[in-house]
N, CA, C and O of each residue as an XYZ file, in Angstrom:
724
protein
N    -319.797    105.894     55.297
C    -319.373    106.413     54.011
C    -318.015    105.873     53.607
O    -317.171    106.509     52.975
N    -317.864    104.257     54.172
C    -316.301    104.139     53.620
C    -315.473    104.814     54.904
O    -315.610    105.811     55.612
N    -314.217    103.321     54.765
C    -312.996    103.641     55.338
C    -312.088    105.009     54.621
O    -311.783    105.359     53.481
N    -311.892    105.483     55.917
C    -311.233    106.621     54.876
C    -309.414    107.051     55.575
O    -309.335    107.065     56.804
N    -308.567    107.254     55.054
C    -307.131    107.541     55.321
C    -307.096    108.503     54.347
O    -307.633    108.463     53.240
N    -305.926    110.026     55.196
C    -305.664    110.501     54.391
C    -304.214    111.426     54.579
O    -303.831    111.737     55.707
N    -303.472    111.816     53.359
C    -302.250    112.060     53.493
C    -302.337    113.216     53.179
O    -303.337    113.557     52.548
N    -301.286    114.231     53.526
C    -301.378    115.753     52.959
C    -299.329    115.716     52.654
O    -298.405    115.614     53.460
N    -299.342    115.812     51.581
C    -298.369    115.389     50.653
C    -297.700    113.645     51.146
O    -298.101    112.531     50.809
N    -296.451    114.101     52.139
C    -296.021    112.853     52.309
C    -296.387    112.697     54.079
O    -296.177    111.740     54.825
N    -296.818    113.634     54.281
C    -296.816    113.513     55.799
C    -298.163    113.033     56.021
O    -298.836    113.121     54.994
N    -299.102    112.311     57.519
C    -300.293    111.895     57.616
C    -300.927    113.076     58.364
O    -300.259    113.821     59.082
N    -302.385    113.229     58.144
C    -302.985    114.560     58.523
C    -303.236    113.894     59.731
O    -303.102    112.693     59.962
N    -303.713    115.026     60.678
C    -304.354    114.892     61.974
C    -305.592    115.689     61.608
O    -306.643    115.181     61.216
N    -305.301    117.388     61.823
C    -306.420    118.140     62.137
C    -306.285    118.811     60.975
O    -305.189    119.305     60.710
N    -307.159    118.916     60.262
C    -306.791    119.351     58.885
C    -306.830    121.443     59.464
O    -305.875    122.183     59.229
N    -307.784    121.797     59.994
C    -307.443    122.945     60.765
C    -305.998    123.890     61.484
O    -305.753    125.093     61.575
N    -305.214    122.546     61.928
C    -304.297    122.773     62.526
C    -303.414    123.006     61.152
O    -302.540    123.870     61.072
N    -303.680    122.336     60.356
C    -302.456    122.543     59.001
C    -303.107    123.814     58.050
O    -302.381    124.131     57.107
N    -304.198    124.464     58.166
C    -304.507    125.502     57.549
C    -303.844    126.396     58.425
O    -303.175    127.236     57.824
N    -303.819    126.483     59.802
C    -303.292    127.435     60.645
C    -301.514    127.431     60.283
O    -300.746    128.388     60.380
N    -301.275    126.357     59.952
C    -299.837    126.209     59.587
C    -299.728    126.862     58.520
O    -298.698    127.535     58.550
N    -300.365    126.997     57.486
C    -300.121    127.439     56.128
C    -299.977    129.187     56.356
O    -299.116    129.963     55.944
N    -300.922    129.367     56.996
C    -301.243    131.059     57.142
C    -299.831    131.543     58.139
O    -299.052    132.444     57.828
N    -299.774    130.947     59.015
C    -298.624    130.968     59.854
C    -297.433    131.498     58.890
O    -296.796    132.551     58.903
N    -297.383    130.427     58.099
C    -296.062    130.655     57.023
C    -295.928    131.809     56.146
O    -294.969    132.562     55.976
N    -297.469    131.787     55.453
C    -297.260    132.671     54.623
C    -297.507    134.656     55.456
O    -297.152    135.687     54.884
N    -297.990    134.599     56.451
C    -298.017    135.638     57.351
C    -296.676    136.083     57.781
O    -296.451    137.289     57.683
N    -295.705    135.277     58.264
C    -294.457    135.530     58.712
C    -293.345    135.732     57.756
O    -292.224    136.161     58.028
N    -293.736    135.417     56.761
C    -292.230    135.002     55.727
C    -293.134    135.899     54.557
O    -292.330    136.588     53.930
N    -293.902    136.015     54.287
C    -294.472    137.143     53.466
C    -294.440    136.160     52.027
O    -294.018    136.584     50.951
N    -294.928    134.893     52.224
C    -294.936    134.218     51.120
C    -295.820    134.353     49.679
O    -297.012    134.063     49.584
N    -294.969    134.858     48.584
C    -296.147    135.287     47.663
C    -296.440    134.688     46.521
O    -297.076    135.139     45.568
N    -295.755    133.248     46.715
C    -295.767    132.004     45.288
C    -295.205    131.086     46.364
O    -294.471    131.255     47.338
N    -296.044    129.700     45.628
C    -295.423    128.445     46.355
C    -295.546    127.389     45.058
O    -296.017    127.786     43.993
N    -295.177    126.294     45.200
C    -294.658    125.387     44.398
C    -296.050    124.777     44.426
O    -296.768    124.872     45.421
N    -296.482    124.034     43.112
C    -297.235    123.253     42.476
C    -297.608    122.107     44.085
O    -298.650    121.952     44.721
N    -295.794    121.324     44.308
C    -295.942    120.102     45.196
C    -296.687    120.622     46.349
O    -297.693    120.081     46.808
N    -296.262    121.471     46.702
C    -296.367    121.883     48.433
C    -298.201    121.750     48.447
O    -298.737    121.625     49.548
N    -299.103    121.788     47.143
C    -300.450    121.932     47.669
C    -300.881    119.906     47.513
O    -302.037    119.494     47.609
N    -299.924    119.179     47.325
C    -300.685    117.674     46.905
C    -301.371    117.173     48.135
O    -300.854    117.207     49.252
N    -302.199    116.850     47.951
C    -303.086    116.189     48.613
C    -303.689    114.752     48.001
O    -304.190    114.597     46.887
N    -303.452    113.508     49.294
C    -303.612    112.466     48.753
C    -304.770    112.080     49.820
O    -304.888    112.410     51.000
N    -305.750    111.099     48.822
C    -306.790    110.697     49.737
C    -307.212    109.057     49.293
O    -307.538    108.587     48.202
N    -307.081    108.547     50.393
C    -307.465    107.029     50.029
C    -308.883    106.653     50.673
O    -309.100    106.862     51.866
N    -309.583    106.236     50.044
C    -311.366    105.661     50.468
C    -310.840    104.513     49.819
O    -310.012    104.332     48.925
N    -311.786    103.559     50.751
C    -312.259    101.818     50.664
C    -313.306    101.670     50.404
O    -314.185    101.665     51.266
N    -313.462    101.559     49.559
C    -315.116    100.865     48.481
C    -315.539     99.631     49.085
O    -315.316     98.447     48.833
N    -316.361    100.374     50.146
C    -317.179     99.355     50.996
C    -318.583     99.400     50.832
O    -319.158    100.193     50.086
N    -319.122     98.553     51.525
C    -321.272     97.962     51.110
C    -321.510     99.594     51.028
O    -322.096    100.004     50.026
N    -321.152    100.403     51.875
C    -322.159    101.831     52.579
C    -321.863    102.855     51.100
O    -322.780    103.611     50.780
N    -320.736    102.845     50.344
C    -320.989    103.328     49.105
C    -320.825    102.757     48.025
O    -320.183    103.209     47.078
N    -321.678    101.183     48.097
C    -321.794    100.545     46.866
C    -322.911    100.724     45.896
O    -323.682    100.508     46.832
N    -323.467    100.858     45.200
C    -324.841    100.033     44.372
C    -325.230     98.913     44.990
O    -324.759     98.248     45.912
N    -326.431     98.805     44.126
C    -326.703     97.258     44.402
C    -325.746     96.417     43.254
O    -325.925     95.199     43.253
N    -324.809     96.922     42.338
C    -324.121     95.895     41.678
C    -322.473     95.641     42.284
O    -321.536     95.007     41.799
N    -322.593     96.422     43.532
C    -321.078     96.342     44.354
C    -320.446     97.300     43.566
O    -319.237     97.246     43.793
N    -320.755     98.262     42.634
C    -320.089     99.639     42.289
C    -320.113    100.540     42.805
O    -321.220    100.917     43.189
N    -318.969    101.350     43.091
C    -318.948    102.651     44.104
C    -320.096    103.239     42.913
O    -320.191    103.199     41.687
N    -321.120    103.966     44.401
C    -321.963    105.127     43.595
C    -321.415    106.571     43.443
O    -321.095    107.235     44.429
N    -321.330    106.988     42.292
C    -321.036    107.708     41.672
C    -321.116    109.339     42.848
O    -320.126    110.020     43.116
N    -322.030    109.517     43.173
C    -321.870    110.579     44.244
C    -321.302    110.809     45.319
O    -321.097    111.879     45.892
N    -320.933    109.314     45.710
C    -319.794    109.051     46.827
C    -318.256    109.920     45.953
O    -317.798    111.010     46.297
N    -317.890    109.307     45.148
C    -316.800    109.427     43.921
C    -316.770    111.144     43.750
O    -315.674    111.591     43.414
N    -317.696    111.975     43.918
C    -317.448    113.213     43.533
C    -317.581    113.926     44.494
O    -316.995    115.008     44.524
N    -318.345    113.532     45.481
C    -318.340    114.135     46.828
C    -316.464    113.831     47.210
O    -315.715    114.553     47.869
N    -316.242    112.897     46.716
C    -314.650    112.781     47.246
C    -313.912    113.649     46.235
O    -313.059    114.382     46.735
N    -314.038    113.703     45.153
C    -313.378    114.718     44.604
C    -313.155    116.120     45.073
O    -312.095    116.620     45.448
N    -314.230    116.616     44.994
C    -314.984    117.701     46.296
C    -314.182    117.852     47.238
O    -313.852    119.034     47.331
N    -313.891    117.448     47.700
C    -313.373    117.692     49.237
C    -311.909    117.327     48.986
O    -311.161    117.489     49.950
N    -311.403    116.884     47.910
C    -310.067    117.164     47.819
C    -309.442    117.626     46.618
O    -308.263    117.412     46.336
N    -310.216    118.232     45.953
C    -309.439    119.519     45.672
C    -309.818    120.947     46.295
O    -309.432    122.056     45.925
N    -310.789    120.566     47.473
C    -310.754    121.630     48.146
C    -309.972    121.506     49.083
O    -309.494    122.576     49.457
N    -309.568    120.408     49.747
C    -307.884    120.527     50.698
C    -306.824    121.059     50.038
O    -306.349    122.137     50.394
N    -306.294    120.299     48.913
C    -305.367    121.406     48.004
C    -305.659    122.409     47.908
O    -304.905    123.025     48.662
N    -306.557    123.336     47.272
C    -306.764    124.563     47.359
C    -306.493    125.450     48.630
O    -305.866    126.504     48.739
N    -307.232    124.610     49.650
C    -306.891    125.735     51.047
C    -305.294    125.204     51.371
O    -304.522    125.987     51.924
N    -305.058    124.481     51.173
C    -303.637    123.952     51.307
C    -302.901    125.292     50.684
O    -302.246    126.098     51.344
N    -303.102    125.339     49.563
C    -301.878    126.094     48.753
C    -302.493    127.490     48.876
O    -301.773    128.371     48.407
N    -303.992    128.017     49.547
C    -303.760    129.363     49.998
C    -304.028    129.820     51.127
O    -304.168    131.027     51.321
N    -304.159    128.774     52.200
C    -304.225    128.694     53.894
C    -305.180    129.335     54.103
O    -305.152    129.963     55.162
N    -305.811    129.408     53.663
C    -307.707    129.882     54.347
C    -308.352    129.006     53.635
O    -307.959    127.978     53.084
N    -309.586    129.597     53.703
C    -310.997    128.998     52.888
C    -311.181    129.178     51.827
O    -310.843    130.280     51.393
N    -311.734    128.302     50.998
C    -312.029    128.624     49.987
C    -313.073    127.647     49.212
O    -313.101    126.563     49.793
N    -314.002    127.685     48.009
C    -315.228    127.167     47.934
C    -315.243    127.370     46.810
O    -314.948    128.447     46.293
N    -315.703    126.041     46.046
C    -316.089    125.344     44.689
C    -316.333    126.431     43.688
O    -317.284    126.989     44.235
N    -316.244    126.701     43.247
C    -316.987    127.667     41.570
C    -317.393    127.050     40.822
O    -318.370    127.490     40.216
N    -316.825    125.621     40.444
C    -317.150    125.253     38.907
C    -316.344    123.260     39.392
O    -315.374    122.947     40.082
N    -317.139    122.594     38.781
C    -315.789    121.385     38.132
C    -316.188    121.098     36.731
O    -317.293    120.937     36.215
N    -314.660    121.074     36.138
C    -315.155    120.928     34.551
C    -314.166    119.877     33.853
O    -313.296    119.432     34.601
N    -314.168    119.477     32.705
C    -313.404    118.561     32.305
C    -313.707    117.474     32.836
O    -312.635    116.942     33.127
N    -314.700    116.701     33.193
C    -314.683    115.496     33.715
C    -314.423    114.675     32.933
O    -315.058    114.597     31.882
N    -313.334    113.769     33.262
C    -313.424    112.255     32.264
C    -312.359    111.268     32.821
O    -311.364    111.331     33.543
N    -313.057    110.324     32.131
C    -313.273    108.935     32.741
C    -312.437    107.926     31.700
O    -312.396    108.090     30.481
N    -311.851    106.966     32.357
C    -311.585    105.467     30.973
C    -312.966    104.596     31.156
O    -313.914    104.358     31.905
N    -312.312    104.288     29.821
C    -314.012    103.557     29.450
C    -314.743    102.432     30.431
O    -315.916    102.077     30.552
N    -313.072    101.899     31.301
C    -313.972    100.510     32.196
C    -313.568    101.225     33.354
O    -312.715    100.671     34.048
N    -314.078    102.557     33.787
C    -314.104    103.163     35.038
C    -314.963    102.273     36.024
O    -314.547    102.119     37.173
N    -316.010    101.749     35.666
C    -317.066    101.312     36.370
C    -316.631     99.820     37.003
O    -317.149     99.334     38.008
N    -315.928     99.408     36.475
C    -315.546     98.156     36.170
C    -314.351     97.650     37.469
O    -314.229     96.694     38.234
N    -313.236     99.569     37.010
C    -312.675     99.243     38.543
C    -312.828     99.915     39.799
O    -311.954     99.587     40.601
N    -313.436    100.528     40.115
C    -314.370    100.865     41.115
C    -315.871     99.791     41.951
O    -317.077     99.872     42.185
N    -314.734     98.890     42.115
C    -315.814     97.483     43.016
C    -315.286     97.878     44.161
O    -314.227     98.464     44.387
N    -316.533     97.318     45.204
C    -316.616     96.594     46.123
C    -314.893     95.997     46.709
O    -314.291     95.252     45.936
N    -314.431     96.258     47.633
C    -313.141     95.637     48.205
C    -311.917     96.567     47.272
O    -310.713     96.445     47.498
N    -312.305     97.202     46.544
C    -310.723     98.489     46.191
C    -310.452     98.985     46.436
O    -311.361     99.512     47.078
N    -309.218     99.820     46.600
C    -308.990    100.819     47.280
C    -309.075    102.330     46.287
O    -308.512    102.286     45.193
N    -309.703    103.486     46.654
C    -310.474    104.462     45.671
C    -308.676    105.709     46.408
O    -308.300    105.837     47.573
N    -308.110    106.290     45.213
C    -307.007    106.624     45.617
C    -307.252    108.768     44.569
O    -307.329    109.142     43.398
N    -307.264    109.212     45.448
C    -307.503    110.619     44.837
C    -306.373    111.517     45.192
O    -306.111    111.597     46.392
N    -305.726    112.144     44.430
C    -304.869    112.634     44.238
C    -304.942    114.123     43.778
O    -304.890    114.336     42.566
N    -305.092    115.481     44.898
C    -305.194    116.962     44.329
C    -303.869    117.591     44.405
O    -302.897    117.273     45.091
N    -304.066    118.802     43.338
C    -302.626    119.594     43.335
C    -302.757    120.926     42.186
O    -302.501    120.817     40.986
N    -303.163    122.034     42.791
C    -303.034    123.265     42.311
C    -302.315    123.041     41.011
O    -301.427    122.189     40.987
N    -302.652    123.814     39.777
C    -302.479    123.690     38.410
C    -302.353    125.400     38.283
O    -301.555    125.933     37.512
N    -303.140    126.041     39.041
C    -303.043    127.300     38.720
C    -303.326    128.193     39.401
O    -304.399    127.921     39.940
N    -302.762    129.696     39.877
C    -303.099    130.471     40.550
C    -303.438    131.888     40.284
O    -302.696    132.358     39.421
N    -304.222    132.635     40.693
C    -304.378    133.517     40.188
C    -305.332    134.741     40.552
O    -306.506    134.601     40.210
N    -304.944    136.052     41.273
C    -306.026    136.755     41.848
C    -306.172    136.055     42.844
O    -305.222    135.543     43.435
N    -307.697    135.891     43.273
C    -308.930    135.444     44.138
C    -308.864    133.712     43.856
O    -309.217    132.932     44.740
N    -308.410    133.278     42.626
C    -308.533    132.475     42.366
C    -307.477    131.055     42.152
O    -306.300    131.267     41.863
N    -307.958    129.676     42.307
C    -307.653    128.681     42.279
C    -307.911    127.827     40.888
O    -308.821    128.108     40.108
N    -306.882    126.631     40.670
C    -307.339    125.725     39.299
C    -306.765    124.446     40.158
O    -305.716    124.454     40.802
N    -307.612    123.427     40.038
C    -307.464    121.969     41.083
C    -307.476    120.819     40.141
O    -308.472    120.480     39.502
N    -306.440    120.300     40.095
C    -307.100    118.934     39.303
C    -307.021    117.036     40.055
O    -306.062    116.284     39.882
N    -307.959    116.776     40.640
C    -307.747    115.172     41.303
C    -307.657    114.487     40.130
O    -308.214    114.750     39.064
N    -306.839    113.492     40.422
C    -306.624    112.197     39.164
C    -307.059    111.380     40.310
O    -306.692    111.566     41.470
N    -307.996    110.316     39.842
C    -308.742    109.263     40.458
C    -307.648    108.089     40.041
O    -307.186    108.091     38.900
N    -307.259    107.105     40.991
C    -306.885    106.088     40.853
C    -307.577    104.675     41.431
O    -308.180    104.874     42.486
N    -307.612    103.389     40.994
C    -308.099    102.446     42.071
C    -306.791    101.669     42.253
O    -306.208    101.354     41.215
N    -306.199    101.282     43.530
C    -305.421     99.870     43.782
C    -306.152     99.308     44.048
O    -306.969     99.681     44.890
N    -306.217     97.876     43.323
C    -306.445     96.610     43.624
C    -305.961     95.766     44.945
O    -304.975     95.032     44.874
N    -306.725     95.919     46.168
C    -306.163     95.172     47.277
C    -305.561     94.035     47.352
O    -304.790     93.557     48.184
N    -306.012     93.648     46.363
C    -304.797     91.699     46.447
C    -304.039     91.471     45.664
O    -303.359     90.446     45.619
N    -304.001     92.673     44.655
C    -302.547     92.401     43.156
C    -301.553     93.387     43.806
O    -300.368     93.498     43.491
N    -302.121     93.997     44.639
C    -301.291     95.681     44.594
C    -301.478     96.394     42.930
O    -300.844     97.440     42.794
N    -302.189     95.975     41.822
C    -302.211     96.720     40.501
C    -303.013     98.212     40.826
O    -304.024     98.243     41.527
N    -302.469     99.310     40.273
C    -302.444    100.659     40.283
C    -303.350    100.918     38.707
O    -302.963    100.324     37.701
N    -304.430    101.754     38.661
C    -304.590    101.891     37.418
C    -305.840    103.083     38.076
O    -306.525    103.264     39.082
N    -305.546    103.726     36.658
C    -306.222    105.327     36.579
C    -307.443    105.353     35.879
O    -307.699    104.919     34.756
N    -308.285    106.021     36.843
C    -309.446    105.503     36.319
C    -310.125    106.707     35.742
O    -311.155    106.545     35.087
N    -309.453    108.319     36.001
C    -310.134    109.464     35.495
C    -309.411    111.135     36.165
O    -308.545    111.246     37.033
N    -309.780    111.718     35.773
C    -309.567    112.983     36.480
C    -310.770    114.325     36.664
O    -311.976    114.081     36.646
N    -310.340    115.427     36.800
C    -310.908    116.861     36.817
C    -311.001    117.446     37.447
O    -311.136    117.321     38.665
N    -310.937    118.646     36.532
C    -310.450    119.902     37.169
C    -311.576    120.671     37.422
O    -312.647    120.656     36.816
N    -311.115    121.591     38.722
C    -311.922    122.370     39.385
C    -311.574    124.158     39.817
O    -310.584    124.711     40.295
N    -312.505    124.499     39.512
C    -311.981    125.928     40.074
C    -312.739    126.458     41.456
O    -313.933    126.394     41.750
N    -311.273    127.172     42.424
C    -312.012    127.680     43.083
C    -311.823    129.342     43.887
O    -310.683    129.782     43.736
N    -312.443    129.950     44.411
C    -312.288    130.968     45.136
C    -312.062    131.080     46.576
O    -312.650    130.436     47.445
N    -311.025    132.084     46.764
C    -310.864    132.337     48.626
C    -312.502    132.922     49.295
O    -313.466    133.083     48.547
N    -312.543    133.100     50.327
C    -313.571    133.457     50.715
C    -312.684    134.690     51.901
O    -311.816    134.418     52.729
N    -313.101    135.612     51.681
C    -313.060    137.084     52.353
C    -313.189    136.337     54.163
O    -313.704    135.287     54.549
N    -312.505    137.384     54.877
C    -312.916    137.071     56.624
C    -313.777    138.409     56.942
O    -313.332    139.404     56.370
N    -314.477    138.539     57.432
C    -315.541    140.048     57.880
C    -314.450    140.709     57.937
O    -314.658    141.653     57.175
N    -313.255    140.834     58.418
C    -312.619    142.322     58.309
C    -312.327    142.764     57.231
O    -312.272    143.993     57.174
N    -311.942    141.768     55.611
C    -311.588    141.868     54.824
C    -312.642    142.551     53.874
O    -312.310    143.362     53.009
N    -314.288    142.051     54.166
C    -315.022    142.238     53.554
C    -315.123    144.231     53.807
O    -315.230    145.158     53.003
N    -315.027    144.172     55.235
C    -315.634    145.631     55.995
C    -314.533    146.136     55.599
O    -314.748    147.330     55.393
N    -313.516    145.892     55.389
C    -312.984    146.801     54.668
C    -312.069    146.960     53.383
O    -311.002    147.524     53.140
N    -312.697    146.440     52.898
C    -312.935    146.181     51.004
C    -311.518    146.284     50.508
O    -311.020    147.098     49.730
N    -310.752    144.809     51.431
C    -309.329    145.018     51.066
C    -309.890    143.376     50.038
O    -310.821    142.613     50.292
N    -308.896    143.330     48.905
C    -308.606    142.875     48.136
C    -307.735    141.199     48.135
O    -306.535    141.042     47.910
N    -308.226    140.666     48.289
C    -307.410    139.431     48.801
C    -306.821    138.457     47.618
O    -307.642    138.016     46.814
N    -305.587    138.139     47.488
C    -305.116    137.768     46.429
C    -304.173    136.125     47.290
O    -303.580    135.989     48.360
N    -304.440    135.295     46.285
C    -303.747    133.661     46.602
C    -302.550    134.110     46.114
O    -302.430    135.113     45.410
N    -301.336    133.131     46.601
C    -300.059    133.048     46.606
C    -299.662    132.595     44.969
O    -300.231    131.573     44.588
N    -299.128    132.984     44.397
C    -299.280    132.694     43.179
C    -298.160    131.272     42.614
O    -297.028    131.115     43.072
N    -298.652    130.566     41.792
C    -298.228    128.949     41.779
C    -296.520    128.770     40.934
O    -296.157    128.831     39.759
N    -296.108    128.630     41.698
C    -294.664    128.211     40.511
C    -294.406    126.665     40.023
O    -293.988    125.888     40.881
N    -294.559    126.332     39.119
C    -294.514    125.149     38.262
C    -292.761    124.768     38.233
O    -291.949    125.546     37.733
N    -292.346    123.349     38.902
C    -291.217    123.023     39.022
C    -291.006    121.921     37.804
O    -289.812    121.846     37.514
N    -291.550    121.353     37.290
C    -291.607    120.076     36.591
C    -292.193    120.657     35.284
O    -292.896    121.663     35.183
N    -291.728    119.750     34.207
C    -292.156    120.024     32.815
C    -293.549    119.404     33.033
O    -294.189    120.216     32.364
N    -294.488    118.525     33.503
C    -295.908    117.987     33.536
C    -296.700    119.319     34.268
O    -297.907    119.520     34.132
N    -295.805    120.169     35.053
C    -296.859    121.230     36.450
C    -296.803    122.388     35.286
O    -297.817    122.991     34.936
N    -295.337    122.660     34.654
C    -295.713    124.005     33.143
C    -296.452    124.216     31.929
O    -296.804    125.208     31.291
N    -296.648    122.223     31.736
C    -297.493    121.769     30.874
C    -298.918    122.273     31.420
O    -299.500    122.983     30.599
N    -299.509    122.094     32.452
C    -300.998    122.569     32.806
C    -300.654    123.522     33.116
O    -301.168    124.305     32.318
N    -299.979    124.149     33.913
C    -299.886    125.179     33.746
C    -299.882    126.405     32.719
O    -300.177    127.538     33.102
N    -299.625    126.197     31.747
C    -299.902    126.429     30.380
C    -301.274    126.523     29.710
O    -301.565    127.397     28.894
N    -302.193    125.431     30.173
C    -303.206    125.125     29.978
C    -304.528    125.782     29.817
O    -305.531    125.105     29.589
């Protein structure tokens, strides 16, 4: 399914487990009840290789959202240290020669980061990028946003406590702008 590397803000992941245990850690001890927009980015790089090409050397499209998928669901559990699971993706869109840079030999560059918090609930948005492996050229090929929900642990359920995400503070005029949204 493609070479895959991946970053959880600026640092490189190991066990993505071990950094959910980190998150809960934090927010368990320090009684954390808002965190910053940055603290949930999640960066993910895939190599558009034969195993998710077409037959025209274009990444197939389900590879592309299955990767979306899975990272704005790292951000999400990122920014509320448990689990949590898809509801919805909406807003999808694309530039017009999306197809065009998504070949064979690019590098497929996804980028998640909490937009919104709230209750039970999550707002995710990946911006898709491709680098060009031999120009180094950077260019954006799409985004969208996703919503999602925590998922209860059996004690929480058995006993019908109420579970609420850390709620998002917007540092930057672009994070108040969606935020706003």
């Amino acid at each position: 399914r493609g070479h895959e590397a991946s970053t959880m803000g600026n640092a490189a992941t190991g066990n993505c487990d071990t950094e959910k245990r980190r998150c809960l850690d934090v927010s368990e001890s320090t009684g954390v009840k808002s965190r910053s927009a940055a603290a949930s980015v999640i960066t993910v790089l895939k190599d558009i290789d034969a195993a998710v090409c077409d037959s025209r050397d274009t990444l197939n499209m389900s590879y592309l959202l299955e990767w979306m998928d899975a990272t704005s669901c790292l951000a999400a559990e990122r920014h509320c240290g448990r689990s949590a699971v898809t509801l919805v993706m909406d807003d999808l869109d694309f530039t017009e020669n999306y197809c065009a840079l998504l070949k064979r030999g690019e590098r497929c560059i996804l980028e998640g980061k909490v937009t919104r918090a709230f209750g039970s609930s999550l707002e995710v948005v990946v911006r898709i990028s491709v680098a060009e492996v031999h120009s180094g050229t950077l260019r954006m090929v799409g985004n969208a946003y996703f919503m999602y929900v925590v998922l209860k642990t059996e004690a929480e359920k058995a006993g019908h406590i109420k579970v609420e995400v850390p709620t998002l503070v917007p540092s930057t005029a672009e994070e108040v702008l969606e935020y706003g949204l």
